Short mmCIF file of C-alpha atoms and ligand atoms in Angstrom, two decimals:
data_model
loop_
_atom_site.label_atom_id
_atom_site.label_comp_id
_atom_site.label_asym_id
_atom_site.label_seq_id
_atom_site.Cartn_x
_atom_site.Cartn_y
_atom_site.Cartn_z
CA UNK A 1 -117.52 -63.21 161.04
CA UNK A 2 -119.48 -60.72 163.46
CA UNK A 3 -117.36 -57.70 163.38
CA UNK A 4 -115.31 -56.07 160.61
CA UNK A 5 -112.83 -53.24 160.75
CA UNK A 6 -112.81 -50.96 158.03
CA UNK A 7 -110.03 -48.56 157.91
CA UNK A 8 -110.31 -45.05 156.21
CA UNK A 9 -114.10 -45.17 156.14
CA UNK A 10 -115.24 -41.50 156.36
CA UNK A 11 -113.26 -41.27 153.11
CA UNK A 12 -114.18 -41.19 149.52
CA UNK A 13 -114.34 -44.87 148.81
CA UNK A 14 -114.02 -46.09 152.09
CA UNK A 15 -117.42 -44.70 152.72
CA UNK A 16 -119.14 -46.27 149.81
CA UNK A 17 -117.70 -49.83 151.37
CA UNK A 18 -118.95 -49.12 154.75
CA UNK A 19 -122.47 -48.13 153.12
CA UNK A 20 -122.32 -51.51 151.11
CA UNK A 21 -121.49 -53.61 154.34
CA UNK A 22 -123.94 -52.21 156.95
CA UNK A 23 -126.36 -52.24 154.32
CA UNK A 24 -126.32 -55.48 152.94
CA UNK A 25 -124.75 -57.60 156.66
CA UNK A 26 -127.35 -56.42 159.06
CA UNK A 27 -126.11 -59.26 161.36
CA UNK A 28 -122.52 -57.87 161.02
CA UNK A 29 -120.87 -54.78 163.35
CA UNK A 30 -119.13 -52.53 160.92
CA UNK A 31 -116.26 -50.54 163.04
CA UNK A 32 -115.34 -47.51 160.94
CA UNK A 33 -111.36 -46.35 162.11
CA UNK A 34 -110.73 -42.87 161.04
CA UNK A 35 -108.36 -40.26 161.67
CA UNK A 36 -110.91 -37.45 159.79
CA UNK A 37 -107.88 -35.38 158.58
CA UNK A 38 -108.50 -33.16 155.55
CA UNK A 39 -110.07 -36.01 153.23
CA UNK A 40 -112.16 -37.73 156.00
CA UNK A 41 -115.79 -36.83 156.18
CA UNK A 42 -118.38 -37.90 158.21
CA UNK A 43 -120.78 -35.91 156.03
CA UNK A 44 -120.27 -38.93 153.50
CA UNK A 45 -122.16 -41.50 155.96
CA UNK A 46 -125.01 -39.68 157.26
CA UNK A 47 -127.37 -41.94 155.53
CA UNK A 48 -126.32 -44.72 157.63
CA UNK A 49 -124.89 -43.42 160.87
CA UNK A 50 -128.03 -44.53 163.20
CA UNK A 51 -127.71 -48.30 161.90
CA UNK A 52 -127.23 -50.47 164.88
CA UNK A 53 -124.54 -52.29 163.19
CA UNK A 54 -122.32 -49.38 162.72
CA UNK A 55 -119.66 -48.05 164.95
CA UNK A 56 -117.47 -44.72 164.26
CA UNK A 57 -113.79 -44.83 166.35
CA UNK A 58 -111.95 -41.64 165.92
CA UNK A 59 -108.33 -42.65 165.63
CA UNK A 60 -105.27 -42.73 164.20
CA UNK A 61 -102.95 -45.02 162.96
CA UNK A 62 -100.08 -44.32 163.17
CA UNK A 63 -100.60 -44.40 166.77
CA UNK A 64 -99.40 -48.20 167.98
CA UNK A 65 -100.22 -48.39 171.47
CA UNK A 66 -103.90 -47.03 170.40
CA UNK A 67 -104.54 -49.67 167.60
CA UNK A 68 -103.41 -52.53 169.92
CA UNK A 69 -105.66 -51.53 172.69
CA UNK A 70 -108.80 -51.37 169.88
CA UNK A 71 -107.90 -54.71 168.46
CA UNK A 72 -107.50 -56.11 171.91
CA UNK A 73 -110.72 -54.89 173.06
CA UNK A 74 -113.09 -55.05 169.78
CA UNK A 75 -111.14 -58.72 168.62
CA UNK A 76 -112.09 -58.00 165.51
CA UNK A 77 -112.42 -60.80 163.14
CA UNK A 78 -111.62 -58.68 159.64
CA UNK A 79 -109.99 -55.87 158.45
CA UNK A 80 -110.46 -53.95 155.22
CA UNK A 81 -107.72 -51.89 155.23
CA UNK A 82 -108.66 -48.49 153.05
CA UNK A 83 -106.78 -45.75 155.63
CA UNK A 84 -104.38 -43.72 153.62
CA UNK A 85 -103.11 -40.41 152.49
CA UNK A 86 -104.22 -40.97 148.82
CA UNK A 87 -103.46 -37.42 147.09
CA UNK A 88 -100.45 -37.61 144.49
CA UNK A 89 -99.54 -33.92 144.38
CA UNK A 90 -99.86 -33.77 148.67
CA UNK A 91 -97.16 -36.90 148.25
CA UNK A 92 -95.11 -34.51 146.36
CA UNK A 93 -95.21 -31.24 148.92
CA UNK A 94 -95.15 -33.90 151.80
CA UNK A 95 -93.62 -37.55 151.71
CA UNK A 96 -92.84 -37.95 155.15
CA UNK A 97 -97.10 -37.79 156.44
CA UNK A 98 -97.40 -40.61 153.29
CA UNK A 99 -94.54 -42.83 155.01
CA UNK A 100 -96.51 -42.37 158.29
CA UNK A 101 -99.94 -43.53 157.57
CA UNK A 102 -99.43 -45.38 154.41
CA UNK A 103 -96.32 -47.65 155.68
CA UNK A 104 -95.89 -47.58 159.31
CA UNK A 105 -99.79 -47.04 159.91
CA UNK A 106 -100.72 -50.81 157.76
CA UNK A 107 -97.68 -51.93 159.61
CA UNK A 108 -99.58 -51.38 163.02
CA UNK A 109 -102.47 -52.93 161.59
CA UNK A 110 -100.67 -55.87 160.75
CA UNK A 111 -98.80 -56.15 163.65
CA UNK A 112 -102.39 -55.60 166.37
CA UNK A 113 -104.19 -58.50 163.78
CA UNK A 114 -101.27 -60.94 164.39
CA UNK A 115 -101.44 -60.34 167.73
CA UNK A 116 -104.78 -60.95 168.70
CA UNK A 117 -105.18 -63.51 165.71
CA UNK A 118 -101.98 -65.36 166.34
CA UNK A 119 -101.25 -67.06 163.08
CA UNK A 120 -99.59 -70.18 162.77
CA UNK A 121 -97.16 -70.45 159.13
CA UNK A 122 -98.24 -73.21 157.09
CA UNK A 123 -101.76 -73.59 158.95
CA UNK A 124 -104.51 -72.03 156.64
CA UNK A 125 -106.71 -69.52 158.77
CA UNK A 126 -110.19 -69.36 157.21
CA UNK A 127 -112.46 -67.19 159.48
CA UNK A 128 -109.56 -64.26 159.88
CA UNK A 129 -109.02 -61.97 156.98
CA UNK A 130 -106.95 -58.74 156.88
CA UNK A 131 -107.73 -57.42 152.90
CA UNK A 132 -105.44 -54.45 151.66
CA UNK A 133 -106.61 -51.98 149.45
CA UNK A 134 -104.20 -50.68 147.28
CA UNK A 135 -103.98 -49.03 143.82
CA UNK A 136 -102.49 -49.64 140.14
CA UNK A 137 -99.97 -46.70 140.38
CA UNK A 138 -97.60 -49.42 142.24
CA UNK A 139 -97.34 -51.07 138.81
CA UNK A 140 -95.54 -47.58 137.20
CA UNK A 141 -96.29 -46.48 133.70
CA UNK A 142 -97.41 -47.98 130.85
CA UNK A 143 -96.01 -46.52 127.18
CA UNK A 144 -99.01 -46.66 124.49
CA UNK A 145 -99.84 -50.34 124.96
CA UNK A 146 -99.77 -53.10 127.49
CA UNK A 147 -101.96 -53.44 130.67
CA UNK A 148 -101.04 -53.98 134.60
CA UNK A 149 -101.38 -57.86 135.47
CA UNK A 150 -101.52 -59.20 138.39
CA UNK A 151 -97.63 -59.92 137.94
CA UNK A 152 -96.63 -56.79 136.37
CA UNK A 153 -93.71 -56.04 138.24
CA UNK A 154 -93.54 -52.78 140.75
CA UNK A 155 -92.29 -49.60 139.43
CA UNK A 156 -93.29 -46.81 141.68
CA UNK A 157 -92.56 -43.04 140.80
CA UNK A 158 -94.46 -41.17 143.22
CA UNK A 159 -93.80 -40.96 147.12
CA UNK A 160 -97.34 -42.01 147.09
CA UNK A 161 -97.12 -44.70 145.01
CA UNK A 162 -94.17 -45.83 146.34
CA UNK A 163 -95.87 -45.59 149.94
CA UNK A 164 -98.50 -48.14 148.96
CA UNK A 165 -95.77 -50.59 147.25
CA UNK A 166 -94.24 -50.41 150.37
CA UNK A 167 -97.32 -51.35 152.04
CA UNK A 168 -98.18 -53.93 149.70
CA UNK A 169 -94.47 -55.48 149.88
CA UNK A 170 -95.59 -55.56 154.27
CA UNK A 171 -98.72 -57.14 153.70
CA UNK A 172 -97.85 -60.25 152.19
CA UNK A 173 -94.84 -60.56 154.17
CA UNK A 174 -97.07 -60.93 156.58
CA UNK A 175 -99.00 -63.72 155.10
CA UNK A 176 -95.86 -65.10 154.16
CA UNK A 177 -93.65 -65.02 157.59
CA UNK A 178 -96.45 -65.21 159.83
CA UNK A 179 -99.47 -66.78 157.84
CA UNK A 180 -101.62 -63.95 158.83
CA UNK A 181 -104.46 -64.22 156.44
CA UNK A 182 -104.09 -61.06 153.55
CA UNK A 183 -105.31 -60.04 150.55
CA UNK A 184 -104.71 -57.66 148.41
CA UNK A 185 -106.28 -55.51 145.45
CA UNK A 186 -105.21 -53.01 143.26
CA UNK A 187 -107.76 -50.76 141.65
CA UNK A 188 -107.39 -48.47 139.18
CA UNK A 189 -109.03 -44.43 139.32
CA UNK A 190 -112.19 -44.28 141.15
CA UNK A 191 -115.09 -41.40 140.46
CA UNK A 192 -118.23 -40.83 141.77
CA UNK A 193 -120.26 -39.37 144.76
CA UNK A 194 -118.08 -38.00 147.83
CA UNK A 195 -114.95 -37.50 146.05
CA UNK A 196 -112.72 -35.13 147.86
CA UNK A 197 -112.23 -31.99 145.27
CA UNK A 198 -109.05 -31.94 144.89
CA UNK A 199 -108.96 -34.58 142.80
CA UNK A 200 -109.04 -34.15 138.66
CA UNK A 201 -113.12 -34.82 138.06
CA UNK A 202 -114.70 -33.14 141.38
CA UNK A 203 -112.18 -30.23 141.34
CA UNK A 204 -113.33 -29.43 137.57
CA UNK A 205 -117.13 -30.12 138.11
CA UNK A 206 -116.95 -27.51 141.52
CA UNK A 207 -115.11 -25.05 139.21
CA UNK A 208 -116.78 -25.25 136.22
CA UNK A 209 -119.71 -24.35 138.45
CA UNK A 210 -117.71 -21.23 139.80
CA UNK A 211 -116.77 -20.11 136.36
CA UNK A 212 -113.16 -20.83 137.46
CA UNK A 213 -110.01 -22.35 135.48
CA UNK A 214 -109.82 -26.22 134.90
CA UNK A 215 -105.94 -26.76 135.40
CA UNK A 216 -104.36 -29.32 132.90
CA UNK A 217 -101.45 -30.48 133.70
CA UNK A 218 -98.75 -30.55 130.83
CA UNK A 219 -100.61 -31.36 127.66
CA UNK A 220 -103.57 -33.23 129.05
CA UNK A 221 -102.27 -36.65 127.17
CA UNK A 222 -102.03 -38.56 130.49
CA UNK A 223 -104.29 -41.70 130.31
CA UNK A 224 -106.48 -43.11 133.45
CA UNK A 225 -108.77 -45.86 133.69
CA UNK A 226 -111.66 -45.11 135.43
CA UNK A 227 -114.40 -46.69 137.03
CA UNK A 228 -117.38 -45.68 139.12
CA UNK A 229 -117.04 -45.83 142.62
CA UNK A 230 -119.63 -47.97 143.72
CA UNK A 231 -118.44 -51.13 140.89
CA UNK A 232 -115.21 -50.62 143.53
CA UNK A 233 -117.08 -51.06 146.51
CA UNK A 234 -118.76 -53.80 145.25
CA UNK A 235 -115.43 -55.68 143.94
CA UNK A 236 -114.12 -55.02 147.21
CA UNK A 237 -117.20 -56.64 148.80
CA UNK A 238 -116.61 -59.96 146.13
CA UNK A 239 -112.42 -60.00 147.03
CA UNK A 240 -113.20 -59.67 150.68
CA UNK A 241 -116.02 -62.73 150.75
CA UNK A 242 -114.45 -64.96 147.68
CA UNK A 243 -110.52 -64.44 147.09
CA UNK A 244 -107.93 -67.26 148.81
CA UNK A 245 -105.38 -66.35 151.01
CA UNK A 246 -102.32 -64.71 150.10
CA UNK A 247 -104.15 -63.88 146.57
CA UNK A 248 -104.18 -60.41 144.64
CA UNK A 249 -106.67 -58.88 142.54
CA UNK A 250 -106.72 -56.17 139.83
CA UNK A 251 -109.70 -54.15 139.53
CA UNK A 252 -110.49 -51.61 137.06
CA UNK A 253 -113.12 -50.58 134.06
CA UNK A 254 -111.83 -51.25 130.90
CA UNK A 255 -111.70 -47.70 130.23
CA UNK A 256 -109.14 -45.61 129.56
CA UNK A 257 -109.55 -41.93 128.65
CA UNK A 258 -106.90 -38.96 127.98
CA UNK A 259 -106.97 -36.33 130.60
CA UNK A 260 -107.94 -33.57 127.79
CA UNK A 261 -110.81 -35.89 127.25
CA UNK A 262 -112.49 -36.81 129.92
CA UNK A 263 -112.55 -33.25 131.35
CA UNK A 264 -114.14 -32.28 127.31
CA UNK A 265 -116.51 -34.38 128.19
CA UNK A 266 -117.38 -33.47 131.49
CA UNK A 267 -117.44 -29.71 130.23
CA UNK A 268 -120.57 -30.57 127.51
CA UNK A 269 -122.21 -32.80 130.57
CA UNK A 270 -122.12 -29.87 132.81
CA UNK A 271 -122.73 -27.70 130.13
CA UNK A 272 -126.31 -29.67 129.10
CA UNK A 273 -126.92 -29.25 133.08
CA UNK A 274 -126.50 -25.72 133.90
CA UNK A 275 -127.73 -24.61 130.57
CA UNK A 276 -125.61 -23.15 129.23
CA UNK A 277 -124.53 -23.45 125.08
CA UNK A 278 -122.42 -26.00 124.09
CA UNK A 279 -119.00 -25.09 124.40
CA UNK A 280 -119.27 -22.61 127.17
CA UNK A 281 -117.25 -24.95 129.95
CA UNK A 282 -114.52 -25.61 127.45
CA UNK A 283 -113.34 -22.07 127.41
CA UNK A 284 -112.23 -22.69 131.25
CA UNK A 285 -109.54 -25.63 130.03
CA UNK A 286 -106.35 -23.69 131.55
CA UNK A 287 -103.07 -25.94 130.62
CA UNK A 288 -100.37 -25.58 133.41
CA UNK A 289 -96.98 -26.98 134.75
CA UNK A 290 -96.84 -30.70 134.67
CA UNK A 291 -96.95 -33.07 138.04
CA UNK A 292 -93.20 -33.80 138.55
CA UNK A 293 -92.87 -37.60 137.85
CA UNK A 294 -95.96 -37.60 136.12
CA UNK A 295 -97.18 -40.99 135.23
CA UNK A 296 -98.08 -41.43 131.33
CA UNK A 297 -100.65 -44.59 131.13
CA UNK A 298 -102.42 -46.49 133.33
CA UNK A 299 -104.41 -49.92 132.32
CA UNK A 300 -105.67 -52.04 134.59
CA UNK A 301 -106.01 -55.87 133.46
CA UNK A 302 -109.30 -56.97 135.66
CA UNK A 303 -109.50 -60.95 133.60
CA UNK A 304 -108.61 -62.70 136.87
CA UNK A 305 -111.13 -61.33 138.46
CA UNK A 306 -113.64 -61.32 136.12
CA UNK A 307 -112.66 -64.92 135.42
CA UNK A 308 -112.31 -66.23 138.69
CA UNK A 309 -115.07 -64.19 140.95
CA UNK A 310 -118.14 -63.15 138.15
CA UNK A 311 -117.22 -59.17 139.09
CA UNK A 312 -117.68 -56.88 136.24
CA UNK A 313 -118.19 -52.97 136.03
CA UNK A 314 -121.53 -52.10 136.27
CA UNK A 315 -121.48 -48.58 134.19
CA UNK A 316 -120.18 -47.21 131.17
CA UNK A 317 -117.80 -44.09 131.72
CA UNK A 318 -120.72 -41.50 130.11
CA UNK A 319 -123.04 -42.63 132.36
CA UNK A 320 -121.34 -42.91 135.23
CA UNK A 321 -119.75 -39.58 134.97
CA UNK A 322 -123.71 -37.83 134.24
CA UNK A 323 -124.61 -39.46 137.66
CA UNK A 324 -121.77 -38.18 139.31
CA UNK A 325 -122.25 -34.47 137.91
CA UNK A 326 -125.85 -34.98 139.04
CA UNK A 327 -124.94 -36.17 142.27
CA UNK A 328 -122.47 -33.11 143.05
CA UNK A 329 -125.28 -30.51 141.66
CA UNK A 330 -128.00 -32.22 143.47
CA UNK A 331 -125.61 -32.19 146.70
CA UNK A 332 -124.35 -28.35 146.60
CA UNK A 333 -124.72 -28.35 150.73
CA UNK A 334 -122.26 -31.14 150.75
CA UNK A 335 -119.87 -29.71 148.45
CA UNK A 336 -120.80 -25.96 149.73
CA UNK A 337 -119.54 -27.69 153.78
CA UNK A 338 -116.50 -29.46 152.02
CA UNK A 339 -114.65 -26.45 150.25
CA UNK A 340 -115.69 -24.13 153.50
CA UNK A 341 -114.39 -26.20 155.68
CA UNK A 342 -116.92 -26.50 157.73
CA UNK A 343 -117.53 -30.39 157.61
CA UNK A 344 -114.93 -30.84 159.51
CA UNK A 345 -117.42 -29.52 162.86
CA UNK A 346 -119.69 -32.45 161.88
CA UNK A 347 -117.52 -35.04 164.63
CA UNK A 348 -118.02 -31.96 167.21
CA UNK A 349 -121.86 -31.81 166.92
CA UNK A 350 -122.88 -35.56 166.05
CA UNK A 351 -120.08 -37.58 168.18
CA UNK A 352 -118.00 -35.42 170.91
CA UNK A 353 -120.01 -35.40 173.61
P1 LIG B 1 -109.36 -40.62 150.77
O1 LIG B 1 -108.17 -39.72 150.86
O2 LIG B 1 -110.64 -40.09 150.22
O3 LIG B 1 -109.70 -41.21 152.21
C1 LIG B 1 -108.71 -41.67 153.09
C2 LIG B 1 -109.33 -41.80 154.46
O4 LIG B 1 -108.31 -42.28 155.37
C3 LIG B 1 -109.84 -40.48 155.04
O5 LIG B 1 -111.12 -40.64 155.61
C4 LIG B 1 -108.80 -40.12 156.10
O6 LIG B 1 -109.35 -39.38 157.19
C5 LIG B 1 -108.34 -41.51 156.55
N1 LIG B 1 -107.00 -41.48 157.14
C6 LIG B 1 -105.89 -40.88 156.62
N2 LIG B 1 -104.85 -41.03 157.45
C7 LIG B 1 -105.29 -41.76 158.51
C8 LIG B 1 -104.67 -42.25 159.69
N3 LIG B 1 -103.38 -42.00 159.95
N4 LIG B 1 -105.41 -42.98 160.55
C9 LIG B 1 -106.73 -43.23 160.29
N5 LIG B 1 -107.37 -42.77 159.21
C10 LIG B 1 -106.66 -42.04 158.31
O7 LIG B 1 -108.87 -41.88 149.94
P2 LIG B 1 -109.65 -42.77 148.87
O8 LIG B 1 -109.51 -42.13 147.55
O9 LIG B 1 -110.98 -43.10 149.39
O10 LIG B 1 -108.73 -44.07 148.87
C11 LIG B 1 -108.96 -45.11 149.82
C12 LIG B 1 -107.92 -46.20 149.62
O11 LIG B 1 -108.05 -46.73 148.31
C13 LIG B 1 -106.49 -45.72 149.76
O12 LIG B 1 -105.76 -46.74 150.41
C14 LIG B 1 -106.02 -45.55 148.32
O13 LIG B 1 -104.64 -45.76 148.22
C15 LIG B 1 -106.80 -46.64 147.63
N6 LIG B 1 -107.12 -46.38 146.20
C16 LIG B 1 -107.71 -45.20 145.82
C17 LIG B 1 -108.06 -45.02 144.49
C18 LIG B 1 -108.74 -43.75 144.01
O14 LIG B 1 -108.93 -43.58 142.81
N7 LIG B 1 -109.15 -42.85 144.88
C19 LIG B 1 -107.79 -46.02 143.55
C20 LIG B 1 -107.16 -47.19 143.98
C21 LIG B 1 -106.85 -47.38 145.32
O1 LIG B 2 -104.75 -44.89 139.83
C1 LIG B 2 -105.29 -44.90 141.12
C2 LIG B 2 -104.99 -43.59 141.81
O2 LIG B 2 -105.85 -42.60 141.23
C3 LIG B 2 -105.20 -43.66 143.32
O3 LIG B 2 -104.32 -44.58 143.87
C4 LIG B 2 -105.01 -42.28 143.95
O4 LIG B 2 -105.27 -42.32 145.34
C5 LIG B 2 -105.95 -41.30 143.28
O5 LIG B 2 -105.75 -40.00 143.80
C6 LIG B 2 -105.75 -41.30 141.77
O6 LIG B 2 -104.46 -40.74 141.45
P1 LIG B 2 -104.26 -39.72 140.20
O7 LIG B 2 -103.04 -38.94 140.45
O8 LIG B 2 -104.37 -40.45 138.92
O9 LIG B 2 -105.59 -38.82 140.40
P2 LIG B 2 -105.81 -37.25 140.22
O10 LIG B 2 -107.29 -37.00 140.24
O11 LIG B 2 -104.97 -36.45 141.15
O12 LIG B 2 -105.29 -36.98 138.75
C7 LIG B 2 -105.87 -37.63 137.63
C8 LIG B 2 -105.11 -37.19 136.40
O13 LIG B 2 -105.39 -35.80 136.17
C9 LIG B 2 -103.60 -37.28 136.55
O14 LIG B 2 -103.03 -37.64 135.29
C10 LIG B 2 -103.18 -35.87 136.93
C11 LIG B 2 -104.19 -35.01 136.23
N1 LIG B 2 -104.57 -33.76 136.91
C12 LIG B 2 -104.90 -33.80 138.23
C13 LIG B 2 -105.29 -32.66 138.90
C14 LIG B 2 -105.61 -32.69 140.38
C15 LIG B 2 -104.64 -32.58 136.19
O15 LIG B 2 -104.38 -32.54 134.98
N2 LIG B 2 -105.01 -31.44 136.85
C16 LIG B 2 -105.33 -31.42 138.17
O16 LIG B 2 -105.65 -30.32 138.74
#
C-alpha cells in the first residue's frame, strides 16, 4: 500500500494515528482529510507536518462531489476512517450535524472507495482496506456486570451513539453487498495528550488549573473504561495491518472507574503538581443536572483481540493519567490557543496561501 487516507486526523485521536503512521511507514503517503471544525486542530501535528510523507487536505465530508474527485485523483489504496462529530452532549443540542458527518459523511466514503476500488462480491480484495473507527457506546449500557463482546447486540441511546451504529450498520453492508474490503473497531474512552476540553478529564485538569467548578453530572456513579490514547493508536495500527475482512474488534483497557473517581484522583494528581495540599482540588467537585439518556456502564471485552493480534494496553490508568496532567501543564500554549480560540488561525498562517 503507498498511500493511506486517514479521516478526522487533526483530531484528538486521529492525530495520534497519523503521528504513528508517518512515523513508523516512511515509505507510505499519509493523506490527512479534515474539515477543522471546532475539535480539529492542526496545532496537534506540528511535530510532524514537514515529513515528506504527509499530506493535509482541508475538506469536508459531507460534501460528495468533493470526496469523489479526491479519491479519483489521490486513488488511494486505504482508508482509516476516524472523521466524526464525537461530543455526546453537542449530539444532544444538535443531532442533525451528527447525522451529517457521522452517517451520510462514511456513506460518501464508502461510496468514492467502491468506486475507484470496484469490488467484486465473493472475490476477497487483499491490498484495499477501508477500516472504521467506531466506539463501545453502540453496544448501550451495561447494569453492574457484564462486558461489550464483539456480539453484544446494538443498543444505542444517544443521537451520537446512534450516529455511529448507523455508520457501523453502512460499513459492513458494504463489505457485505459489494465486497468492499471493511473493518471495524470499537474502542472504549480514550485520554491523553490533545484531547479537546470539553471532554470529562481535559475540561477538569484546565479548570482545576483556573480554580473553577468540576461539573458532575448526576451523582458521579457513571462507569467508563479508559485507556490511554496512544495504546488506541497503536491497536488501530495492529487492526488496520492484521484483522481479515469483514472482521470487528473491541478495544479497550480493562479499566473501569466511577466518574466521582477518576476525577478524585485526578484532583490529588494535580494537586501533587501545582503544589498545593492535599485536598485542595477536591473542594471544586460541583454535582449538576444529569446528561439526558445518560449511559450507566461501559466495559469493553478486548480477549479477541488480545487473543488473536498480541495487542495489549500499554499503561496502567494512574500512570497514564500523571502523563497526561503533565502533558497539559507542560503544554499551557497549546491549551492557552485551544480555549482562546485562536488555533483555529493556525490553517491561515501554515497552509492558505
Ligand atoms: P474529535 O472530535 O477529537 O475529532 C474529530 C475530527 O473529525 C476533527 O478533527 C474534526 O475536524 C473532524 N471532522 C468532523 N467533521 C468532519 C467532516 N464533516 N469532514 C471532515 N472532517 C471532519 O474525535 P475523537 O475523539 O478523536 O474521535 C475520533 C473517532 O474515534 C470518532 O469516529 C469517534 O467516534 C471514535 N471514538 C472516539 C473515542 C473517544 O474516547 N474519544 C472512543 C472510541 C471511538
Ligand atoms: O465510550 C467511548 C466514547 O467516549 C466516545 O465514543 C466519545 O466520542 C467520547 O466523547 C466519550 O464519550 P463520553 O460521553 O463517555 O465522554 P465524556 O468525556 O463526555 O464523558 C465521560 C463521562 O463523564 C460521562 O459519564 C459523562 C461524564 N461527564 C462529562 C462531562 C463533559 C461529567 O460528569 N461532567 C462533564 O462535564
Amino acid at each position: 500500500m503507498n498511500k493511506i487516507l486517514i479521516t478526522g486526523g487533526a483530531g484528538f485521536i486521529g492525530s495520534h494515528v497519523v503521528r504513528l503512521f508517518v512515523n513508523k511507514y516512511p515509505n507510505i503517503n499519509i493523506y490527512n482529510l479534515d474539515k477543522l471544525t471546532y475539535a480539529g486542530n492542526l496545532m496537534n501535528l506540528t511535530d510532524i507536518e514537514q515529513k515528506e510523507n504527509y499530506h493535509f487536505v482541508k475538506g469536508d465530508i459531507v460534501d460528495a462531489a468533493f470526496v469523489n474527485e479526491l479519491f479519483e485523483k489521490e486513488q488511494f489504496d486505504a482508508v482509516i476512517h476516524l472523521a466524526a462529530e464525537s461530543h455526546v452532549d453537542r449530539s444532544i443540542e444538535n443531532p442533525l450535524d451528527f447525522v451529517m458527518t457521522n452517517i451520510i459523511g462514511t456513506v460518501n466514503l464508502l461510496n468514492a472507495a467502491k468506486k475507484i476500488w470496484k469490488p467484486v462480491l465473493g472475490a476477497t480484495m487483499t491490498d484495499k482496506r477501508f477500516y472504521h473507527v467506531s466506539t463501545d457506546e453502540v453496544y448501550g449500557s451495561l447494569g453492574e456486570t457484564g462486558m461489550f463482546t464483539e456480539t453484544t447486540a446494538y443498543d444505542p441511546h444517544s443521537p451520537y451513539s446512534a450516529s455511529k451504529a448507523s455508520s457501523d450498520h453502512f460499513v459492513r453492508a458494504y463489505g457485505d453487498t459489494y465486497g468492499l474490503p471493511v473493518v471495524i473497531s470499537n474502542c472504549s474512552n480514550n485520554y491523553g495528550p490533545y484531547h479537546f476540553p470539553e471532554k470529562l478529564i481535559p475540561l477538569c485538569i484546565n479548570n482545576i488549573k483556573n480554580n473553577k467548578p468540576l461539573p458532575i453530572y448526576g451523582k458521579g456513579e457513571n462507569v467508563r473504561d479508559w485507556l490511554f490514547v496512544e495504546d488506541h493508536a497503536r491497536a488501530i495500527d495492529v487492526v488496520f495491518h492484521s484483522a481479515k475482512n469483514n472482521s470487528t474488534y473491541n478495544i479497550g483497557g480493562h479499566n473501569e472507574w466511577k466518574n466521582i473517581d477518576v476525577i478524585r484522583l485526578l484532583c490529588k494528581i494535580m494537586d501533587k503538581k501545582l503544589g498545593h495540599a492535599d485536598g485542595t482540588s477536591e473542594q471544586l467537585i460541583t454535582f449538576v443536572k444529569d446528561r439526558a439518556g445518560h449511559d450507566l456502564r461501559y466495559a469493553i471485552d478486548s480477549t479477541k483481540l488480545q487473543n488473536e493480534l498480541g495487542w495489549k494496553p500499554s499503561l496502567q490508568f494512574e500512570e497514564g493519567l500523571e502523563k497526561t496532567v503533565d502533558w497539559y501543564l507542560t503544554n499551557e500554549e497549546w491549551l492557552e490557543r485551544v480555549t482562546s480560540g485562536a488555533y483555529q488561525d493556525y490553517y491561515n498562517k501554515q497552509y492558505a496561501h
